[in-house]
Amino acid sequence: MKATAQIGVTGLAVMGRNLARNFARHGYTVAVHNRTPAKTKALVDEFGHEGAFVAAETAEEFVAALERPRRLMIMVQAGAATDAVIAEFAPLLEPGDVIIDGGNAHFADTRRREQALREQGLHFVGAGVSGGEEGALNGPSIMPGGSAESYASLGPMFESISAKVDGEPCATHVGTDGAGHFVKMVHNGIEYADMQLIGEAYDLLRQVAGYTPAEIAEIFRTWNRGRLDSYLIEITAEVLAHVDASTGRPFVDVVVDAAGQKGTGRWTVQTALDLGSPVTAIAQATFARAASSQSALRAAYRDLPGGTSPVLSQTEAQRFTAQVEHALYASKLIAYDQGWKMILDAAEEYGWKIDLGAVAKIWRGGCIIRAAFLDRIRAAYAVDPGLVSLLSDPGFAAEVKDAQVPWREVVAMAARRGVPVPAFSASLSYYDTLRSDRLPAALTQGQRDYFGAHTYRRVDREGSFHTLWGEAGRAETEA
């Protein structure tokens, strides 16, 4: 087989098939391969008119169709399946060739694979791809890691097929080895928090303000014309306005209220614990999904006492709606800030050089959390690339200041009414934790020293100390 393809895609489920079509639509000749040859044939038969495809039945034919340096994109299930495909294709490649994993792999697996393939002279790129099947076809946000040399080869292609905002591509080289998949993981963690916060806002507007789903849809449409302008707010309005055809009831009332998760939210929380990075809003959003699926436990709790439920007047409901908008925006900002700080923590831990302004830039389009205020985040990092927190930016700090009273009133109202707002509450508590002059962690350290002789530091002199708690006089010794 003559080498004519600039890139190859193996694994032709929805995401792989649509990425292959996207490459072809942008003028690239694409080699396509699947474990089941029928899928390869079906893609070419149905979409061959969109561009140049080279169908390959075997791994050898697939590799032979690729121009050097070969660029081979794997779109299969994360984990053992990815390792199996790499093991199949790597022996057929030559030094300088590039293997790209475009799935939702754990960044630690990507680091392991990159190191192993580097020793064979091959480049391995873990590329986060966000936007779902529509984004894969029409323009995703792409977050590739790997070597600078690999991006020199891949970058123009990824930038070509990515989403565009103001003419700028939503693709950039994130950093070495597993940085791309790490940033995609955090993107998904922020997505969990964003969706949970939106869900809590909906629940408050319905349970406290008394609005119907159709009325709340209009509120979200209004919010989408302001600072909350985002893809998730937009689709929330569509979902809330939808009426079930078979029952005539609001769609949200006929859907089982138990949400699942595919792993990236859990990975984000687990990794945050390893890094000591307090992503509390993301964690609460992940746990909220887990709690929603605990049907037996929920049944046991269902008849236990809760809050009050007085009816709000129309004026009170309108005022409360404005407060919820403030609370949603401030909590969303905290969730994003936690994600940004987690990326900073990982960069320090793993030696990555990640441009956070560039991350904000490529998240403005294509991805699930795309939102207007990401451009403000990009601008904030353009002014100060060393920004420690989004709240260090004067504009964001001013908005959080304006949100103080409504944010706190919303969380208090939720507590009085018995409406669960774990992500709102976690965001506010995180904010109050970091702004506090003194935290009860001092007491925690005293307790740890008492039962485990873990020692503590003092505010008035250097060194580590231990109090002899079991002895008379409780003398202090320097550890």
Short mmCIF file of C-alpha atoms in Angstrom, two decimals:
data_model
loop_
_atom_site.label_atom_id
_atom_site.label_comp_id
_atom_site.label_asym_id
_atom_site.label_seq_id
_atom_site.Cartn_x
_atom_site.Cartn_y
_atom_site.Cartn_z
CA MET A 1 0.00 0.00 0.00
CA LYS A 2 1.37 3.42 -0.98
CA ALA A 3 1.98 5.88 1.88
CA THR A 4 -0.43 8.73 1.11
CA ALA A 5 -2.21 9.51 4.41
CA GLN A 6 -1.10 12.39 6.62
CA ILE A 7 -2.81 10.86 9.65
CA GLY A 8 -4.49 7.62 10.62
CA VAL A 9 -7.33 6.91 13.02
CA THR A 10 -7.85 3.46 14.52
CA GLY A 11 -11.00 2.83 16.52
CA LEU A 12 -14.05 3.97 14.60
CA ALA A 13 -16.75 4.29 17.22
CA VAL A 14 -18.57 7.64 17.20
CA MET A 15 -15.66 9.82 18.40
CA GLY A 16 -13.05 8.14 16.21
CA ARG A 17 -15.27 8.15 13.14
CA ASN A 18 -16.14 11.83 13.56
CA LEU A 19 -12.52 12.88 14.12
CA ALA A 20 -11.52 10.99 10.97
CA ARG A 21 -14.25 12.80 9.03
CA ASN A 22 -13.15 16.13 10.51
CA PHE A 23 -9.57 15.57 9.33
CA ALA A 24 -10.82 14.57 5.86
CA ARG A 25 -13.10 17.61 5.63
CA HIS A 26 -10.06 19.79 6.26
CA GLY A 27 -8.16 18.38 3.30
CA TYR A 28 -6.11 15.66 4.94
CA THR A 29 -5.89 12.15 3.57
CA VAL A 30 -6.92 9.90 6.45
CA ALA A 31 -6.09 6.23 6.89
CA VAL A 32 -8.89 4.49 8.81
CA HIS A 33 -8.80 1.17 10.62
CA ASN A 34 -10.97 -0.74 13.05
CA ARG A 35 -10.72 -4.10 14.73
CA THR A 36 -13.96 -4.92 12.90
CA PRO A 37 -13.32 -4.23 9.18
CA ALA A 38 -17.04 -3.74 8.56
CA LYS A 39 -16.91 -0.45 10.49
CA THR A 40 -14.06 0.76 8.28
CA LYS A 41 -16.00 -0.10 5.15
CA ALA A 42 -19.17 1.53 6.51
CA LEU A 43 -17.36 4.80 7.20
CA VAL A 44 -15.89 4.98 3.68
CA ASP A 45 -19.16 3.93 2.03
CA GLU A 46 -21.22 6.53 3.94
CA PHE A 47 -18.81 9.44 4.20
CA GLY A 48 -16.23 8.85 1.47
CA HIS A 49 -17.56 11.87 -0.43
CA GLU A 50 -16.38 14.19 2.41
CA GLY A 51 -12.68 13.73 1.66
CA ALA A 52 -9.86 11.29 1.02
CA PHE A 53 -9.90 8.11 3.09
CA VAL A 54 -7.62 5.08 2.85
CA ALA A 55 -9.32 2.00 4.28
CA ALA A 56 -7.03 -0.56 5.91
CA GLU A 57 -8.07 -3.99 7.11
CA THR A 58 -4.86 -4.97 8.90
CA ALA A 59 -2.44 -3.14 11.20
CA GLU A 60 0.31 -3.60 8.59
CA GLU A 61 -1.81 -2.04 5.83
CA PHE A 62 -2.75 0.82 8.14
CA VAL A 63 0.85 1.68 9.02
CA ALA A 64 1.96 1.30 5.39
CA ALA A 65 -0.63 3.90 4.34
CA LEU A 66 0.87 6.61 6.58
CA GLU A 67 3.43 9.16 5.43
CA ARG A 68 6.56 9.63 7.56
CA PRO A 69 6.69 10.71 10.26
CA ARG A 70 3.68 8.49 10.80
CA ARG A 71 0.86 9.98 12.89
CA LEU A 72 -1.42 7.32 14.30
CA MET A 73 -4.40 8.32 16.46
CA ILE A 74 -5.92 5.76 18.82
CA MET A 75 -9.61 6.18 19.65
CA VAL A 76 -10.43 3.13 21.76
CA GLN A 77 -11.56 2.52 25.34
CA ALA A 78 -9.13 3.76 27.99
CA GLY A 79 -7.06 1.25 29.94
CA ALA A 80 -6.21 -2.25 28.76
CA ALA A 81 -7.69 -1.71 25.28
CA THR A 82 -5.38 1.24 24.68
CA ASP A 83 -2.35 -0.73 25.88
CA ALA A 84 -3.32 -3.59 23.55
CA VAL A 85 -3.52 -1.30 20.51
CA ILE A 86 -0.18 0.30 21.36
CA ALA A 87 1.39 -3.14 21.71
CA GLU A 88 -0.01 -4.08 18.30
CA PHE A 89 1.16 -1.01 16.41
CA ALA A 90 4.39 0.12 18.11
CA PRO A 91 6.52 -2.73 16.66
CA LEU A 92 5.44 -1.66 13.16
CA LEU A 93 6.58 1.94 13.60
CA GLU A 94 9.99 3.59 13.27
CA PRO A 95 11.85 6.20 15.36
CA GLY A 96 10.26 9.62 15.02
CA ASP A 97 6.75 8.29 14.42
CA VAL A 98 3.92 9.55 16.64
CA ILE A 99 1.18 7.65 18.46
CA ILE A 100 -1.68 9.83 19.73
CA ASP A 101 -4.17 8.69 22.35
CA GLY A 102 -7.31 10.80 21.92
CA GLY A 103 -9.36 9.00 24.56
CA ASN A 104 -10.05 9.88 28.19
CA ALA A 105 -6.96 8.13 29.56
CA HIS A 106 -5.70 8.60 33.10
CA PHE A 107 -2.73 10.96 32.92
CA ALA A 108 -0.56 8.54 34.96
CA ASP A 109 -1.07 5.88 32.25
CA THR A 110 -0.12 8.47 29.65
CA ARG A 111 3.09 9.29 31.52
CA ARG A 112 3.95 5.59 31.69
CA ARG A 113 3.25 5.02 28.01
CA GLU A 114 5.14 8.14 26.94
CA GLN A 115 8.25 7.05 28.80
CA ALA A 116 8.13 3.49 27.45
CA LEU A 117 7.65 4.59 23.84
CA ARG A 118 10.27 7.33 24.14
CA GLU A 119 12.80 4.60 24.92
CA GLN A 120 11.83 3.01 21.59
CA GLY A 121 12.36 6.30 19.76
CA LEU A 122 8.63 6.91 19.32
CA HIS A 123 6.66 9.99 20.34
CA PHE A 124 3.54 9.41 22.42
CA VAL A 125 0.95 12.17 22.73
CA GLY A 126 -1.92 12.07 25.18
CA ALA A 127 -4.43 14.45 23.65
CA GLY A 128 -7.50 15.55 25.57
CA VAL A 129 -10.41 16.01 23.16
CA SER A 130 -13.53 17.77 24.43
CA GLY A 131 -16.81 18.50 22.75
CA GLY A 132 -18.45 15.12 22.41
CA GLU A 133 -19.39 13.63 19.07
CA GLU A 134 -20.57 16.97 17.67
CA GLY A 135 -17.31 18.66 18.63
CA ALA A 136 -15.25 15.81 17.21
CA LEU A 137 -16.93 16.35 13.84
CA ASN A 138 -17.31 20.13 13.73
CA GLY A 139 -14.49 21.41 15.91
CA PRO A 140 -13.42 20.23 19.37
CA SER A 141 -11.13 21.75 21.96
CA ILE A 142 -7.88 19.77 21.80
CA MET A 143 -5.36 19.54 24.65
CA PRO A 144 -2.28 17.60 23.47
CA GLY A 145 0.66 16.80 25.70
CA GLY A 146 3.90 15.12 24.64
CA SER A 147 7.14 16.48 23.26
CA ALA A 148 7.58 19.78 21.47
CA GLU A 149 8.79 17.82 18.43
CA SER A 150 5.55 15.87 18.26
CA TYR A 151 3.50 19.06 18.43
CA ALA A 152 5.54 20.55 15.60
CA SER A 153 4.27 17.66 13.50
CA LEU A 154 0.72 17.48 14.86
CA GLY A 155 -0.02 21.06 15.86
CA PRO A 156 -1.03 22.45 12.46
CA MET A 157 -3.42 19.55 11.93
CA PHE A 158 -5.01 19.82 15.37
CA GLU A 159 -5.33 23.58 15.06
CA SER A 160 -6.94 23.15 11.66
CA ILE A 161 -9.70 20.80 12.84
CA SER A 162 -10.32 22.46 16.23
CA ALA A 163 -13.04 24.94 17.09
CA LYS A 164 -12.24 28.58 16.38
CA VAL A 165 -13.05 31.62 18.52
CA ASP A 166 -12.30 35.05 17.05
CA GLY A 167 -10.33 33.21 14.39
CA GLU A 168 -8.05 31.57 16.97
CA PRO A 169 -7.84 27.75 17.19
CA CYS A 170 -8.93 25.97 20.35
CA ALA A 171 -5.85 23.74 20.38
CA THR A 172 -2.41 24.25 21.86
CA HIS A 173 0.55 22.29 23.19
CA VAL A 174 -0.28 21.95 26.89
CA GLY A 175 2.96 20.43 28.20
CA THR A 176 5.11 17.31 28.28
CA ASP A 177 4.13 13.65 28.83
CA GLY A 178 0.73 13.45 30.63
CA ALA A 179 -0.03 17.20 30.81
CA GLY A 180 -2.65 17.10 28.06
CA HIS A 181 -4.69 14.33 29.63
CA PHE A 182 -4.28 15.94 33.07
CA VAL A 183 -5.73 19.23 31.83
CA LYS A 184 -8.58 17.35 30.13
CA MET A 185 -9.26 15.52 33.41
CA VAL A 186 -9.47 18.84 35.28
CA HIS A 187 -11.71 20.21 32.52
CA ASN A 188 -14.08 17.34 33.22
CA GLY A 189 -13.84 17.93 36.97
CA ILE A 190 -14.82 21.57 36.46
CA GLU A 191 -17.62 20.34 34.21
CA TYR A 192 -18.94 18.22 37.08
CA ALA A 193 -18.93 21.25 39.38
CA ASP A 194 -20.50 23.53 36.76
CA MET A 195 -23.33 21.08 36.09
CA GLN A 196 -23.98 20.50 39.80
CA LEU A 197 -24.08 24.24 40.50
CA ILE A 198 -26.55 24.73 37.66
CA GLY A 199 -28.63 21.86 39.02
CA GLU A 200 -28.67 23.42 42.48
CA ALA A 201 -29.71 26.78 41.02
CA TYR A 202 -32.60 25.07 39.21
CA ASP A 203 -33.63 23.23 42.38
CA LEU A 204 -33.64 26.45 44.41
CA LEU A 205 -35.70 28.30 41.81
CA ARG A 206 -38.22 25.48 41.80
CA GLN A 207 -38.32 24.47 45.48
CA VAL A 208 -37.96 27.92 47.04
CA ALA A 209 -39.13 30.44 44.44
CA GLY A 210 -41.89 28.13 43.19
CA TYR A 211 -41.23 28.49 39.45
CA THR A 212 -42.16 25.80 36.92
CA PRO A 213 -39.50 24.20 34.69
CA ALA A 214 -40.75 26.25 31.73
CA GLU A 215 -40.43 29.47 33.75
CA ILE A 216 -36.96 28.47 34.93
CA ALA A 217 -35.99 27.82 31.31
CA GLU A 218 -36.76 31.46 30.54
CA ILE A 219 -34.69 32.57 33.54
CA PHE A 220 -31.74 30.57 32.24
CA ARG A 221 -32.18 32.05 28.77
CA THR A 222 -32.00 35.50 30.34
CA TRP A 223 -28.88 34.54 32.29
CA ASN A 224 -27.33 33.23 29.08
CA ARG A 225 -27.46 36.73 27.66
CA GLY A 226 -25.32 38.04 30.54
CA ARG A 227 -22.13 37.09 32.36
CA LEU A 228 -23.25 33.45 32.71
CA ASP A 229 -23.26 33.06 28.92
CA SER A 230 -22.10 29.48 28.35
CA TYR A 231 -22.88 26.25 26.54
CA LEU A 232 -24.11 24.55 29.72
CA ILE A 233 -26.50 27.40 30.60
CA GLU A 234 -27.76 27.36 27.01
CA ILE A 235 -28.54 23.64 26.96
CA THR A 236 -30.03 23.80 30.46
CA ALA A 237 -32.71 26.15 29.15
CA GLU A 238 -33.43 23.74 26.31
CA VAL A 239 -33.72 20.74 28.63
CA LEU A 240 -35.98 22.57 31.09
CA ALA A 241 -38.28 23.79 28.31
CA HIS A 242 -38.67 20.31 26.83
CA VAL A 243 -42.01 18.57 27.38
CA ASP A 244 -42.26 14.77 27.36
CA ALA A 245 -44.34 13.76 24.34
CA SER A 246 -45.90 10.66 25.88
CA THR A 247 -47.08 12.22 29.17
CA GLY A 248 -47.22 15.96 28.53
CA ARG A 249 -45.18 16.49 31.69
CA PRO A 250 -41.96 18.49 31.94
CA PHE A 251 -39.11 16.31 30.69
CA VAL A 252 -37.14 16.75 33.94
CA ASP A 253 -40.06 15.21 35.87
CA VAL A 254 -40.01 11.92 33.95
CA VAL A 255 -36.25 11.34 34.16
CA VAL A 256 -34.90 9.24 37.06
CA ASP A 257 -32.99 11.54 39.42
CA ALA A 258 -29.83 9.41 39.66
CA ALA A 259 -26.74 10.61 37.81
CA GLY A 260 -23.76 8.48 36.83
CA GLN A 261 -20.17 9.32 36.05
CA LYS A 262 -17.54 7.82 33.75
CA GLY A 263 -14.48 8.25 35.95
CA THR A 264 -12.87 11.59 35.16
CA GLY A 265 -14.63 13.36 38.04
CA ARG A 266 -13.52 10.63 40.42
CA TRP A 267 -9.96 10.79 39.01
CA THR A 268 -9.91 14.55 39.57
CA VAL A 269 -10.85 14.19 43.23
CA GLN A 270 -8.47 11.28 43.84
CA THR A 271 -5.59 13.13 42.19
CA ALA A 272 -6.42 16.33 44.08
CA LEU A 273 -6.05 14.40 47.35
CA ASP A 274 -2.65 13.12 46.21
CA LEU A 275 -1.57 16.67 45.35
CA GLY A 276 -3.11 18.23 48.47
CA SER A 277 -5.15 20.47 46.18
CA PRO A 278 -8.53 21.39 47.79
CA VAL A 279 -11.02 21.09 44.92
CA THR A 280 -13.98 21.04 47.28
CA ALA A 281 -16.65 22.17 44.80
CA ILE A 282 -15.56 19.52 42.30
CA ALA A 283 -15.48 16.90 45.06
CA GLN A 284 -18.97 17.77 46.30
CA ALA A 285 -20.31 17.65 42.74
CA THR A 286 -18.81 14.19 42.30
CA PHE A 287 -20.18 12.98 45.64
CA ALA A 288 -23.59 14.47 44.78
CA ARG A 289 -23.78 12.17 41.77
CA ALA A 290 -22.82 9.22 43.97
CA ALA A 291 -25.46 10.16 46.57
CA SER A 292 -28.15 10.48 43.89
CA SER A 293 -27.63 6.81 43.01
CA GLN A 294 -27.93 5.55 46.61
CA SER A 295 -31.58 4.52 46.23
CA ALA A 296 -31.87 2.41 49.40
CA LEU A 297 -30.19 5.04 51.54
CA ARG A 298 -32.34 7.79 50.07
CA ALA A 299 -35.45 5.74 50.86
CA ALA A 300 -34.30 5.38 54.48
CA TYR A 301 -33.85 9.15 54.81
CA ARG A 302 -36.93 10.23 52.87
CA ASP A 303 -39.38 10.65 55.74
CA LEU A 304 -36.95 12.33 58.14
CA PRO A 305 -37.70 15.97 59.11
CA GLY A 306 -36.39 18.82 57.00
CA GLY A 307 -36.73 22.56 56.56
CA THR A 308 -39.68 24.91 56.29
CA SER A 309 -41.58 25.70 53.10
CA PRO A 310 -43.34 29.11 53.19
CA VAL A 311 -44.53 30.43 49.84
CA LEU A 312 -42.68 33.44 48.43
CA SER A 313 -44.56 36.37 46.95
CA GLN A 314 -43.87 37.27 43.33
CA THR A 315 -41.62 40.13 44.41
CA GLU A 316 -39.74 37.90 46.87
CA ALA A 317 -39.32 35.21 44.20
CA GLN A 318 -37.87 37.75 41.75
CA ARG A 319 -35.48 39.05 44.40
CA PHE A 320 -34.43 35.50 45.27
CA THR A 321 -33.82 34.73 41.58
CA ALA A 322 -31.39 37.64 41.36
CA GLN A 323 -29.63 36.33 44.47
CA VAL A 324 -29.32 32.87 42.95
CA GLU A 325 -27.69 34.37 39.84
CA HIS A 326 -25.05 36.01 42.07
CA ALA A 327 -24.52 32.78 44.01
CA LEU A 328 -24.24 30.70 40.86
CA TYR A 329 -21.71 33.05 39.29
CA ALA A 330 -19.56 33.35 42.43
CA SER A 331 -19.63 29.59 43.06
CA LYS A 332 -18.78 28.88 39.42
CA LEU A 333 -15.81 31.24 39.68
CA ILE A 334 -14.59 29.38 42.79
CA ALA A 335 -14.92 26.01 41.03
CA TYR A 336 -12.88 27.23 38.07
CA ASP A 337 -10.33 28.74 40.44
CA GLN A 338 -9.97 25.39 42.18
CA GLY A 339 -9.36 23.69 38.84
CA TRP A 340 -6.80 26.29 37.82
CA LYS A 341 -4.95 25.91 41.13
CA MET A 342 -4.96 22.13 40.76
CA ILE A 343 -3.28 22.48 37.36
CA LEU A 344 -0.66 24.75 38.97
CA ASP A 345 -0.08 22.20 41.74
CA ALA A 346 0.35 19.39 39.20
CA ALA A 347 2.71 21.48 37.07
CA GLU A 348 4.94 21.96 40.09
CA GLU A 349 4.74 18.28 41.04
CA TYR A 350 5.44 16.87 37.58
CA GLY A 351 7.69 19.57 36.13
CA TRP A 352 5.21 20.77 33.52
CA LYS A 353 5.26 24.27 32.09
CA ILE A 354 1.58 24.99 31.48
CA ASP A 355 0.36 28.35 30.19
CA LEU A 356 -2.92 28.81 32.07
CA GLY A 357 -3.91 31.69 29.83
CA ALA A 358 -3.56 29.39 26.83
CA VAL A 359 -5.72 26.78 28.58
CA ALA A 360 -8.46 29.37 29.06
CA LYS A 361 -8.08 30.36 25.41
CA ILE A 362 -8.61 26.84 24.04
CA TRP A 363 -11.56 26.23 26.38
CA ARG A 364 -13.48 29.18 24.90
CA GLY A 365 -14.84 27.00 22.09
CA GLY A 366 -15.50 23.36 21.27
CA CYS A 367 -15.45 22.01 24.83
CA ILE A 368 -18.34 21.39 27.20
CA ILE A 369 -17.45 24.15 29.68
CA ARG A 370 -17.02 26.80 26.99
CA ALA A 371 -18.19 30.11 28.40
CA ALA A 372 -17.85 33.80 27.73
CA PHE A 373 -15.99 34.49 30.95
CA LEU A 374 -13.11 32.21 29.87
CA ASP A 375 -12.02 35.08 27.64
CA ARG A 376 -11.77 37.22 30.78
CA ILE A 377 -9.63 34.52 32.39
CA ARG A 378 -7.38 34.51 29.32
CA ALA A 379 -7.11 38.30 29.53
CA ALA A 380 -6.30 38.16 33.25
CA TYR A 381 -3.38 35.82 32.63
CA ALA A 382 -2.22 38.01 29.74
CA VAL A 383 -1.87 40.87 32.24
CA ASP A 384 -0.30 38.68 34.95
CA PRO A 385 0.97 35.25 33.82
CA GLY A 386 1.91 34.47 37.44
CA LEU A 387 -1.63 34.87 38.76
CA VAL A 388 -2.00 32.60 41.81
CA SER A 389 -5.80 32.85 41.92
CA LEU A 390 -8.50 34.13 39.61
CA LEU A 391 -9.68 36.21 42.56
CA SER A 392 -6.38 38.10 42.41
CA ASP A 393 -7.75 39.71 39.25
CA PRO A 394 -9.45 43.02 40.19
CA GLY A 395 -12.49 42.39 37.99
CA PHE A 396 -13.26 38.97 39.42
CA ALA A 397 -12.53 40.16 42.96
CA ALA A 398 -15.05 42.99 42.54
CA GLU A 399 -17.74 40.57 41.36
CA VAL A 400 -17.18 38.27 44.32
CA LYS A 401 -17.41 41.30 46.61
CA ASP A 402 -20.76 42.24 45.04
CA ALA A 403 -21.97 38.65 45.51
CA GLN A 404 -21.25 38.46 49.24
CA VAL A 405 -24.72 39.18 50.62
CA PRO A 406 -26.81 37.30 48.00
CA TRP A 407 -24.41 34.33 47.98
CA ARG A 408 -24.66 33.93 51.75
CA GLU A 409 -28.42 34.51 51.78
CA VAL A 410 -28.95 31.82 49.15
CA VAL A 411 -26.94 29.24 51.11
CA ALA A 412 -28.77 30.24 54.32
CA MET A 413 -32.15 30.03 52.59
CA ALA A 414 -31.28 26.58 51.26
CA ALA A 415 -30.40 25.42 54.78
CA ARG A 416 -33.65 26.80 56.22
CA ARG A 417 -35.72 25.18 53.48
CA GLY A 418 -33.85 21.87 53.51
CA VAL A 419 -32.80 22.16 49.85
CA PRO A 420 -29.41 20.46 49.28
CA VAL A 421 -26.74 22.76 47.85
CA PRO A 422 -23.47 20.89 48.43
CA ALA A 423 -21.55 22.67 45.66
CA PHE A 424 -22.83 26.17 46.56
CA SER A 425 -21.97 25.53 50.21
CA ALA A 426 -18.55 24.05 49.43
CA SER A 427 -17.65 27.00 47.20
CA LEU A 428 -18.61 29.53 49.87
CA SER A 429 -16.80 27.60 52.62
CA TYR A 430 -13.68 27.36 50.45
CA TYR A 431 -13.81 31.11 49.92
CA ASP A 432 -14.18 31.74 53.66
CA THR A 433 -11.44 29.25 54.49
CA LEU A 434 -8.85 30.94 52.30
CA ARG A 435 -9.69 34.47 53.39
CA SER A 436 -9.50 33.65 57.14
CA ASP A 437 -6.62 35.01 59.24
CA ARG A 438 -6.68 32.01 61.59
CA LEU A 439 -8.08 28.53 60.98
CA PRO A 440 -8.92 25.75 63.45
CA ALA A 441 -6.05 23.78 61.90
CA ALA A 442 -4.04 25.00 64.91
CA LEU A 443 -6.33 22.94 67.15
CA THR A 444 -6.04 20.00 64.77
CA GLN A 445 -2.25 20.11 65.07
CA GLY A 446 -2.55 20.16 68.87
CA GLN A 447 -4.83 17.12 68.77
CA ARG A 448 -2.44 15.26 66.47
CA ASP A 449 0.47 16.04 68.75
CA TYR A 450 -1.52 14.84 71.77
CA PHE A 451 -2.50 11.42 70.44
CA GLY A 452 0.33 10.74 68.01
CA ALA A 453 3.30 12.98 68.91
CA HIS A 454 3.14 14.37 65.36
CA THR A 455 4.73 17.68 66.49
CA TYR A 456 3.70 21.20 65.57
CA ARG A 457 5.23 24.52 64.56
CA ARG A 458 4.86 27.74 66.51
CA VAL A 459 4.04 31.25 65.30
CA ASP A 460 6.75 32.88 67.42
CA ARG A 461 9.90 30.86 66.65
CA GLU A 462 11.34 28.42 64.13
CA GLY A 463 11.46 24.67 64.53
CA SER A 464 9.16 21.71 65.29
CA PHE A 465 7.91 21.04 68.81
CA HIS A 466 6.18 18.39 70.90
CA THR A 467 4.34 18.81 74.19
CA LEU A 468 4.75 16.06 76.77
CA TRP A 469 1.01 15.78 77.31
CA GLY A 470 1.10 12.84 79.71
CA GLU A 471 3.62 14.37 82.10
CA ALA A 472 3.09 16.83 84.91
CA GLY A 473 3.65 20.37 83.78
CA ARG A 474 3.34 19.33 80.11
CA ALA A 475 6.80 20.53 79.18
CA GLU A 476 7.53 21.36 75.53
CA THR A 477 10.48 19.82 73.72
CA GLU A 478 12.02 20.74 70.39
CA ALA A 479 11.72 17.87 67.92
#
